[in-house]
Short mmCIF file of C-alpha atoms and ligand atoms in Angstrom, two decimals:
data_model
loop_
_atom_site.label_atom_id
_atom_site.label_comp_id
_atom_site.label_asym_id
_atom_site.label_seq_id
_atom_site.Cartn_x
_atom_site.Cartn_y
_atom_site.Cartn_z
CA MET A 15 104.05 96.99 86.30
CA ARG A 16 105.15 99.02 88.80
CA VAL A 17 103.02 102.03 90.51
CA ALA A 18 104.60 104.71 92.99
CA ILE A 19 102.32 106.11 95.19
CA ILE A 20 102.80 109.64 96.36
CA GLY A 21 101.25 110.02 99.97
CA SER A 22 100.17 107.34 102.68
CA GLY A 23 96.54 109.03 104.00
CA MET A 24 93.59 107.13 103.65
CA VAL A 25 93.59 107.22 100.13
CA GLY A 26 97.09 106.74 99.22
CA SER A 27 97.21 104.00 100.90
CA SER A 28 93.58 102.57 99.42
CA ILE A 29 95.15 102.84 96.04
CA ALA A 30 98.61 100.89 97.32
CA TYR A 31 96.44 98.00 98.64
CA GLU A 32 94.61 97.16 95.70
CA CYS A 33 97.24 98.03 92.96
CA ALA A 34 99.51 95.51 94.75
CA LYS A 35 96.53 92.99 95.58
CA ALA A 36 95.82 93.24 91.76
CA GLY A 37 99.66 92.29 91.09
CA ALA A 38 101.44 95.42 90.42
CA GLY A 39 104.86 96.21 92.56
CA VAL A 40 104.26 99.09 94.59
CA THR A 41 106.26 101.83 96.36
CA VAL A 42 104.27 104.06 98.83
CA ILE A 43 106.06 107.41 99.27
CA ASP A 44 105.37 109.74 101.79
CA ALA A 45 106.96 112.74 103.19
CA GLY A 46 105.96 112.23 106.95
CA ARG A 47 105.04 109.05 108.82
CA LEU A 48 102.51 106.57 107.37
CA GLY A 49 98.90 107.33 107.70
CA GLY A 50 98.45 110.55 106.07
CA VAL A 51 97.72 114.22 107.39
CA ALA A 52 93.91 115.14 106.69
CA SER A 53 93.35 111.64 107.28
CA ALA A 54 95.10 111.72 110.69
CA ALA A 55 92.83 114.97 111.84
CA SER A 56 89.37 114.25 110.46
CA PHE A 57 86.16 113.28 111.62
CA ALA A 58 86.00 110.70 109.49
CA TRP A 59 82.23 110.29 109.11
CA LEU A 60 81.08 107.48 106.69
CA ASN A 61 78.47 108.74 105.03
CA ALA A 62 76.89 109.71 101.49
CA THR A 63 73.68 111.77 103.62
CA SER A 64 72.96 115.46 101.40
CA LYS A 65 75.43 114.62 98.93
CA ALA A 66 74.85 115.90 95.42
CA PRO A 67 74.55 115.38 92.58
CA LYS A 68 73.33 111.99 91.74
CA SER A 69 77.09 110.91 91.19
CA TYR A 70 78.72 112.06 93.79
CA TYR A 71 76.15 110.63 96.24
CA ALA A 72 76.38 107.34 94.12
CA LEU A 73 80.33 107.23 94.78
CA ASN A 74 79.87 108.06 98.39
CA ALA A 75 77.68 105.09 98.95
CA LEU A 76 80.21 102.70 97.13
CA GLY A 77 82.68 104.01 99.32
CA MET A 78 80.45 103.02 102.26
CA ARG A 79 79.98 99.71 100.75
CA ALA A 80 83.48 99.14 100.07
CA HIS A 81 84.40 99.69 103.38
CA LEU A 82 82.18 96.94 104.67
CA GLU A 83 83.52 94.85 101.91
CA LEU A 84 87.44 95.03 102.98
CA ARG A 85 86.10 92.40 105.96
CA ARG A 86 86.63 89.75 102.73
CA ASP A 87 89.89 90.88 103.34
CA PHE A 88 90.57 91.57 106.77
CA GLY A 89 88.09 89.97 108.73
CA ASP A 90 86.96 91.76 111.43
CA CYS A 91 88.44 95.44 110.99
CA PRO A 92 89.42 97.03 113.92
CA TRP A 93 89.28 100.71 112.61
CA HIS A 94 85.87 100.56 111.00
CA ARG A 95 82.78 101.10 113.51
CA GLN A 96 79.29 101.19 112.06
CA THR A 97 76.74 102.51 114.93
CA GLY A 98 75.04 105.08 113.18
CA SER A 99 74.50 108.70 113.20
CA LEU A 100 71.68 110.66 114.80
CA GLU A 101 70.63 114.36 113.41
CA TRP A 102 68.82 116.94 114.36
CA ARG A 103 68.22 120.84 113.28
CA THR A 104 66.80 123.35 115.56
CA THR A 105 66.12 126.06 113.03
CA ASP A 106 62.84 125.89 110.78
CA GLU A 107 65.02 126.46 107.95
CA GLY A 108 67.27 123.75 109.05
CA GLN A 109 64.26 121.20 109.63
CA ALA A 110 62.72 122.04 106.09
CA TRP A 111 66.34 121.04 104.76
CA GLN A 112 65.96 118.18 106.63
CA ARG A 113 62.85 116.89 105.27
CA GLY A 114 63.94 117.18 101.75
CA ASN A 115 66.75 115.49 102.50
CA VAL A 116 65.42 112.44 103.94
CA ALA A 117 62.82 112.29 101.12
CA GLN A 118 65.85 112.56 98.51
CA MET A 119 67.93 109.61 100.59
CA ARG A 120 65.15 107.59 100.67
CA ASP A 121 64.37 107.89 96.64
CA TRP A 122 67.68 107.08 96.42
CA GLY A 123 67.96 104.10 98.50
CA TYR A 124 69.51 105.47 101.66
CA GLY A 125 69.12 103.85 104.65
CA VAL A 126 67.39 106.52 107.28
CA GLU A 127 64.43 106.82 109.59
CA TRP A 128 62.53 109.19 111.67
CA LEU A 129 63.35 108.27 115.47
CA GLY A 130 60.51 108.74 118.33
CA LYS A 131 62.48 110.62 121.73
CA ALA A 132 61.66 107.29 124.02
CA ARG A 133 63.39 105.36 121.56
CA LEU A 134 66.12 108.26 121.57
CA ALA A 135 66.66 108.25 125.06
CA GLN A 136 66.31 104.59 125.47
CA MET A 137 69.46 104.36 122.59
CA GLU A 138 71.82 107.41 123.90
CA PRO A 139 70.24 108.05 127.35
CA ASP A 140 73.17 110.64 127.77
CA ILE A 141 71.38 113.11 125.11
CA HIS A 142 69.81 115.59 126.73
CA LEU A 143 66.06 115.31 125.42
CA ALA A 144 65.51 119.12 126.47
CA ALA A 145 68.24 120.48 123.84
CA ILE A 146 66.49 118.68 121.15
CA GLY A 147 63.03 120.07 122.01
CA ASP A 148 60.42 119.81 119.50
CA ALA A 149 63.18 118.66 116.69
CA PRO A 150 62.30 115.57 114.47
CA VAL A 151 65.42 113.01 114.89
CA VAL A 152 66.72 111.34 112.30
CA TYR A 153 68.43 107.88 112.40
CA TYR A 154 70.87 106.71 109.21
CA PRO A 155 71.48 103.47 110.60
CA GLU A 156 74.10 102.55 107.96
CA GLU A 157 76.55 104.89 109.04
CA GLY A 158 79.44 105.05 111.19
CA TRP A 159 83.43 106.38 111.31
CA VAL A 160 86.76 104.87 110.63
CA ASP A 161 90.31 105.40 112.39
CA PRO A 162 91.91 106.67 109.62
CA VAL A 163 95.27 106.27 110.47
CA LEU A 164 94.65 102.52 111.69
CA TYR A 165 92.90 101.76 108.34
CA ALA A 166 96.34 103.22 106.59
CA ALA A 167 98.56 101.09 109.52
CA TRP A 168 96.64 97.96 108.20
CA LEU A 169 95.68 98.31 104.39
CA LEU A 170 99.63 98.95 103.96
CA ARG A 171 100.74 96.23 106.26
CA ALA A 172 98.93 93.63 103.99
CA ALA A 173 100.53 95.32 101.04
CA ARG A 174 103.99 94.79 102.56
CA GLU A 175 103.42 91.62 104.01
CA ARG A 176 100.92 90.11 101.71
CA HIS A 177 101.91 91.38 98.41
CA GLY A 178 105.41 92.60 98.53
CA ALA A 179 104.83 96.63 98.22
CA GLU A 180 107.92 98.67 99.68
CA LEU A 181 107.07 101.56 101.92
CA ARG A 182 109.47 104.80 102.30
CA PRO A 183 107.78 107.08 104.91
CA HIS A 184 109.78 110.20 105.72
CA THR A 185 110.56 110.56 101.68
CA GLU A 186 109.56 113.53 100.27
CA VAL A 187 108.54 113.32 96.36
CA THR A 188 110.48 116.84 94.84
CA GLN A 189 109.76 115.98 91.10
CA VAL A 190 107.76 113.85 88.77
CA LEU A 191 110.36 112.93 85.74
CA THR A 192 108.92 112.55 82.48
CA ARG A 193 109.92 111.86 79.17
CA ASN A 194 108.04 112.32 76.03
CA ASN A 195 105.18 113.57 77.97
CA ARG A 196 105.51 110.24 80.23
CA ALA A 197 105.59 109.58 83.58
CA VAL A 198 108.94 108.06 84.36
CA ALA A 199 110.13 108.28 87.75
CA VAL A 200 110.04 110.31 90.85
CA LEU A 201 112.70 112.43 92.62
CA THR A 202 113.32 112.34 95.95
CA ALA A 203 114.39 115.65 98.42
CA ASP A 204 117.65 113.70 99.20
CA GLY A 205 117.95 113.13 95.09
CA GLU A 206 116.69 109.72 94.94
CA ARG A 207 115.03 108.77 91.70
CA ILE A 208 112.36 105.83 91.72
CA GLU A 209 111.74 104.79 88.45
CA ALA A 210 107.92 103.40 87.95
CA ASP A 211 105.37 102.61 85.17
CA VAL A 212 102.62 104.28 86.39
CA ILE A 213 103.16 107.34 88.80
CA VAL A 214 99.94 108.29 91.28
CA ASN A 215 99.59 111.48 93.16
CA ALA A 216 97.67 110.85 96.25
CA SER A 217 99.27 113.99 98.47
CA GLY A 218 96.09 115.29 99.46
CA ALA A 219 95.98 119.22 99.80
CA ARG A 220 99.46 119.08 98.32
CA SER A 221 97.85 118.23 94.56
CA ASP A 222 98.18 121.73 93.85
CA GLY A 223 102.16 121.46 94.40
CA ASP A 224 104.49 122.39 91.53
CA LEU A 225 105.93 118.51 91.19
CA GLY A 226 107.28 119.22 87.45
CA VAL A 227 103.82 118.53 86.15
CA PRO A 228 100.54 120.14 86.13
CA GLY A 229 98.85 120.54 90.06
CA LEU A 230 95.74 120.55 90.67
CA PRO A 231 93.46 123.57 90.93
CA MET A 232 92.62 123.29 94.83
CA THR A 233 90.54 125.57 97.28
CA SER A 234 91.62 123.53 100.64
CA THR A 235 90.35 125.03 103.94
CA PRO A 236 91.36 124.68 107.38
CA GLY A 237 89.35 122.24 109.53
CA MET A 238 89.50 122.00 113.23
CA LEU A 239 88.56 118.95 115.73
CA GLY A 240 88.25 119.34 119.48
CA PHE A 241 88.91 115.50 122.02
CA THR A 242 87.78 115.39 125.68
CA PRO A 243 89.48 113.54 128.21
CA PRO A 244 87.96 110.50 128.72
CA VAL A 245 84.33 110.93 130.15
CA PRO A 246 81.82 108.51 131.87
CA THR A 247 79.72 108.40 128.88
CA THR A 248 77.83 105.56 126.96
CA LEU A 249 77.46 107.34 123.49
CA ARG A 250 77.71 104.85 120.70
CA SER A 251 76.30 107.08 117.65
CA GLN A 252 77.43 109.99 116.61
CA PHE A 253 75.31 112.72 116.12
CA HIS A 254 74.83 116.24 114.32
CA LEU A 255 72.96 118.74 115.84
CA ASP A 256 73.30 121.79 113.41
CA ASP A 257 76.67 122.31 112.32
CA LEU A 258 77.76 120.83 115.44
CA ASP A 259 79.24 116.94 114.97
CA VAL A 260 80.29 114.87 118.00
CA ARG A 261 81.00 111.32 118.08
CA PRO A 262 83.07 108.61 120.73
CA ASP A 263 86.81 108.29 119.79
CA GLY A 264 88.24 105.80 122.18
CA ALA A 265 88.32 104.79 125.94
CA GLY A 266 86.11 107.69 126.67
CA ARG A 267 87.02 110.39 124.95
CA LEU A 268 84.94 112.43 122.26
CA MET A 269 85.33 114.47 119.14
CA ILE A 270 84.01 117.25 118.33
CA HIS A 271 83.79 119.51 115.38
CA LYS A 272 81.74 122.40 114.52
CA ALA A 273 81.43 123.67 110.62
CA SER A 274 80.93 127.36 112.29
CA VAL A 275 84.28 127.40 113.77
CA ASP A 276 86.38 126.01 110.71
CA THR A 277 84.84 129.36 108.77
CA GLY A 278 86.92 131.56 111.08
CA LEU A 279 90.13 129.69 111.21
CA LEU A 280 93.01 131.17 109.20
CA PRO A 281 95.21 128.66 106.98
CA GLY A 282 98.13 128.06 109.40
CA ALA A 283 97.19 130.15 112.28
CA ALA A 284 97.97 127.89 115.30
CA VAL A 285 94.68 126.67 117.90
CA SER A 286 95.11 125.64 121.36
CA THR A 287 92.94 123.72 123.83
CA ASP A 288 91.86 126.93 125.80
CA GLY A 289 91.34 129.08 122.67
CA ARG A 290 88.00 130.83 122.12
CA GLU A 291 87.83 128.09 118.76
CA ALA A 292 87.66 125.21 121.55
CA GLU A 293 85.55 127.17 124.01
CA ALA A 294 82.82 127.13 121.10
CA LEU A 295 83.11 123.29 120.54
CA LEU A 296 82.64 122.89 124.53
CA GLU A 297 79.75 125.07 124.64
CA ALA A 298 78.11 124.07 121.89
CA THR A 299 78.18 120.12 122.89
CA ARG A 300 77.74 120.82 126.16
CA LYS A 301 73.80 121.56 125.70
CA ALA A 302 73.12 117.73 124.05
CA LEU A 303 75.55 116.14 126.81
CA PRO A 304 75.24 117.80 130.38
CA LEU A 305 78.05 115.60 131.30
CA LEU A 306 80.87 117.53 130.00
CA GLN A 307 80.05 120.41 132.66
CA GLY A 308 83.01 121.71 133.92
CA VAL A 309 85.12 119.15 131.18
CA ARG A 310 88.08 120.88 129.25
CA LEU A 311 89.38 119.71 125.61
CA GLU A 312 92.43 117.51 125.99
CA ALA A 313 93.67 117.85 122.42
CA VAL A 314 93.00 119.88 119.46
CA ARG A 315 93.83 119.48 115.92
CA SER A 316 93.92 121.41 112.61
CA THR A 317 94.99 120.91 109.11
CA LEU A 318 93.63 121.61 106.02
CA ARG A 319 90.97 119.74 104.35
CA PRO A 320 92.02 118.62 100.90
CA MET A 321 89.00 120.23 98.13
CA PRO A 322 89.55 120.41 94.50
CA ARG A 323 88.25 123.63 93.34
CA ASP A 324 84.74 122.42 92.51
CA GLY A 325 84.59 120.60 95.49
CA PHE A 326 84.14 117.54 94.27
CA THR A 327 86.73 114.42 93.97
CA CYS A 328 89.07 114.31 91.46
CA ILE A 329 90.50 111.20 90.14
CA GLY A 330 92.28 109.13 87.06
CA ALA A 331 94.69 109.54 84.93
CA MET A 332 96.23 113.22 83.68
CA THR A 333 95.57 113.88 80.07
CA HIS A 334 98.14 115.04 78.06
CA MET A 335 100.51 113.00 80.81
CA THR A 336 100.82 109.13 80.28
CA GLY A 337 101.40 106.73 83.19
CA TYR A 338 100.60 109.97 85.91
CA TYR A 339 97.24 109.72 88.07
CA VAL A 340 95.64 112.06 90.58
CA ALA A 341 93.72 111.16 93.33
CA ALA A 342 92.07 114.05 95.68
CA THR A 343 89.03 114.60 97.35
CA HIS A 344 87.35 116.03 100.29
CA SER A 345 85.06 112.73 102.08
CA GLY A 346 87.92 110.73 101.31
CA VAL A 347 87.56 108.77 104.55
CA THR A 348 84.21 107.55 103.20
CA LEU A 349 85.59 106.86 99.20
CA ALA A 350 89.31 106.01 99.50
CA PRO A 351 88.26 101.96 99.44
CA TYR A 352 86.32 102.53 96.53
CA LEU A 353 88.47 104.91 94.64
CA GLY A 354 91.45 102.59 95.58
CA ARG A 355 89.53 99.89 93.85
CA ALA A 356 88.59 101.67 90.90
CA LEU A 357 92.01 103.08 90.45
CA ALA A 358 93.57 99.81 90.61
CA ASP A 359 91.17 98.46 88.25
CA GLU A 360 91.82 101.03 85.94
CA ILE A 361 95.79 100.88 86.08
CA VAL A 362 96.37 97.56 86.63
CA ARG A 363 93.77 95.45 84.94
CA ASP A 364 92.51 98.25 82.21
CA LEU A 365 88.87 97.92 83.72
CA PRO A 366 87.46 101.40 84.07
CA HIS A 367 84.82 101.99 86.92
CA ASP A 368 81.59 104.46 85.60
CA ALA A 369 81.27 105.72 88.77
CA ILE A 370 84.55 107.79 88.78
CA ALA A 371 84.25 108.91 85.17
CA PRO A 372 82.54 112.48 86.18
CA PHE A 373 85.35 112.79 88.75
CA SER A 374 88.14 113.10 86.12
CA PRO A 375 90.77 115.45 86.46
CA ASP A 376 89.68 116.67 83.02
CA ARG A 377 86.99 118.75 83.91
CA PHE A 378 89.81 121.31 85.30
CA PHE A 379 92.14 120.37 81.77
CA LEU A 380 90.00 120.30 78.72
CA GLU A 381 87.58 122.64 77.41
CA GLN A 382 84.38 120.59 76.91
CA THR A 383 82.86 120.24 80.60
CA ALA A 384 79.36 121.10 79.63
CA THR A 385 79.27 118.14 77.32
CA SER A 386 81.85 115.83 79.20
CA ALA A 387 80.66 113.10 81.90
CA SER A 388 81.08 116.05 84.63
CA ALA A 389 78.68 118.24 83.10
CA GLU A 390 75.80 117.22 86.07
CA LEU A 391 78.57 118.42 88.70
CA VAL A 392 78.48 121.93 87.19
CA GLY A 393 76.88 124.47 89.70
CA VAL A 394 76.10 122.49 92.23
CA LYS A 395 77.16 122.21 95.77
CA PRO A 396 78.27 118.79 96.57
CA VAL A 397 77.76 118.40 100.93
CA GLU A 398 76.18 120.07 103.58
CA GLY A 399 77.90 119.39 106.64
CA PRO A 400 81.21 118.33 107.33
CA ALA A 401 82.02 115.40 105.29
C1 LIG B 10 88.66 118.73 109.99
C2 LIG B 10 88.06 117.64 108.79
C3 LIG B 10 87.36 116.97 108.99
C4 LIG B 10 87.18 115.97 108.02
N1 LIG B 10 85.61 115.38 108.23
C5 LIG B 10 85.60 114.21 107.32
C6 LIG B 10 84.24 113.47 107.31
O1 LIG B 10 83.86 113.24 108.75
N2 LIG B 10 84.34 112.15 106.58
C7 LIG B 10 85.31 111.94 105.47
O2 LIG B 10 85.12 111.39 104.55
N3 LIG B 10 86.26 113.08 105.31
C8 LIG B 10 86.35 114.00 106.18
N4 LIG B 10 87.28 115.05 105.94
C9 LIG B 10 88.00 114.73 104.55
C10 LIG B 10 89.16 113.48 104.84
O3 LIG B 10 90.05 113.53 106.19
C11 LIG B 10 89.99 113.49 103.71
O4 LIG B 10 89.41 113.67 102.63
C12 LIG B 10 90.93 112.32 103.48
O5 LIG B 10 91.47 112.18 104.73
C13 LIG B 10 92.34 112.94 102.75
O6 LIG B 10 93.00 111.81 102.36
P1 LIG B 10 94.41 111.40 101.72
O7 LIG B 10 95.46 110.32 101.60
O8 LIG B 10 94.15 111.96 100.23
O9 LIG B 10 94.96 113.19 101.84
P2 LIG B 10 96.19 113.02 103.59
O10 LIG B 10 95.88 112.31 104.63
O11 LIG B 10 96.64 114.42 103.92
O12 LIG B 10 97.48 112.15 102.66
C14 LIG B 10 98.09 112.97 101.97
C15 LIG B 10 99.59 112.33 102.15
O13 LIG B 10 100.57 112.97 100.96
C16 LIG B 10 101.94 113.01 101.66
N5 LIG B 10 102.33 113.97 100.69
C17 LIG B 10 102.15 115.39 100.49
N6 LIG B 10 103.22 115.89 99.79
C18 LIG B 10 104.12 114.69 99.18
C19 LIG B 10 105.28 114.97 98.80
N7 LIG B 10 105.54 115.99 97.81
N8 LIG B 10 106.11 113.96 98.88
C20 LIG B 10 105.56 112.65 99.77
N9 LIG B 10 104.52 112.73 100.51
C21 LIG B 10 103.82 114.04 99.96
C22 LIG B 10 101.58 113.96 103.09
O14 LIG B 10 102.46 113.12 104.20
C23 LIG B 10 100.18 112.91 103.60
O15 LIG B 10 100.61 112.30 104.15
C24 LIG B 10 87.76 115.89 106.99
C25 LIG B 10 88.97 116.59 106.71
C26 LIG B 10 89.10 117.25 107.86
C27 LIG B 10 90.29 118.02 107.76
#
């Protein structure tokens, strides 16, 4: 079986690796360099906390487990850190939300514990306890993060070296060619035709594009990250303070994200290291990490978060089009290794996974949502926070 995959970010590289491992002849085609667009500008927090409804929570928990299971194939995974997350909320409303979320996560079997201030001070002495005040602190020991571009590079390397996949960076797909309602090939911008038995569209925020087959309804929105220069910190766990997210990013650099900054971004608008968005990131972070006094951001990144219209993952076969699959999602860093495995099982081994059934693209194209596997998703907000 020949499988052509459009996109080499977290999602495309995972599908490519798992399809190749399952025995398919895989070609990965990316308009840019390998490793993705959103994936290269992602906070990349691995988590399932606060995700709802239960089917979406469960999908994210499977994603976290699949990251650990990759150790069977790769041994030590240099892209993966599991150093836990800390979270506190400074408003009454936020703390009430947090109590409810802790109870829900415990009920669903997620690792979560309340953490005393003395223990926090031992674990992370760089965090300014006065910035926390009386706010209760939660610790999620199973959470962590990934370096997404390294992840993609390693999985694509293994797909090529161990399983014979072909990698085609800097090759834009302009059309999916069909015959009798069956996807048969992709056409590239320079006119090349790449034949395949199955085509998977993992093009991230561009999943709504017109490739001659139906695009997905997407409402992708911009997100921004700030990066400090190396600073003398021993911070190990990431922390989440109201809508602020901070984590180490290697060599003493810190990565900063703030949801309210994202809300003010216009699609395509440039951000800079000395703009007001950068200042908002630094000002909020300095309250918790005084060691950032006088530090400026060294880099900023901004891109679209791939977001299917209802906010949930969209993965599976496209109805009415044999041999054509889609995989578009937010929280794709958390979900990717599981989505890759599930789609490979379905495509190559003909083994459907129940966990992805609610997330089929059918919900956007068939008028049966209320009775379908996706009914649980209707009217629910998928996630609280950045991921
Ligand atoms: C600021 C921010 C913070 C985030 N935080 C988190 C988080 O904490 N945790 C989490 O799990 N997720 C997070 N996400 C979401 C996560 O990053 C994405 O869900 C994930 O990276 C999507 O991966 P992808 O492979 O689908 O897309 P991408 O990485 O965008 O890859 C798609 C690829 O398709 C290629 N492509 C597109 N069109 C074509 C074409 N026509 N021909 C050939 N190639 C094409 C592109 O060049 C690109 O390389 C965040 C995202 C952002 C932006």
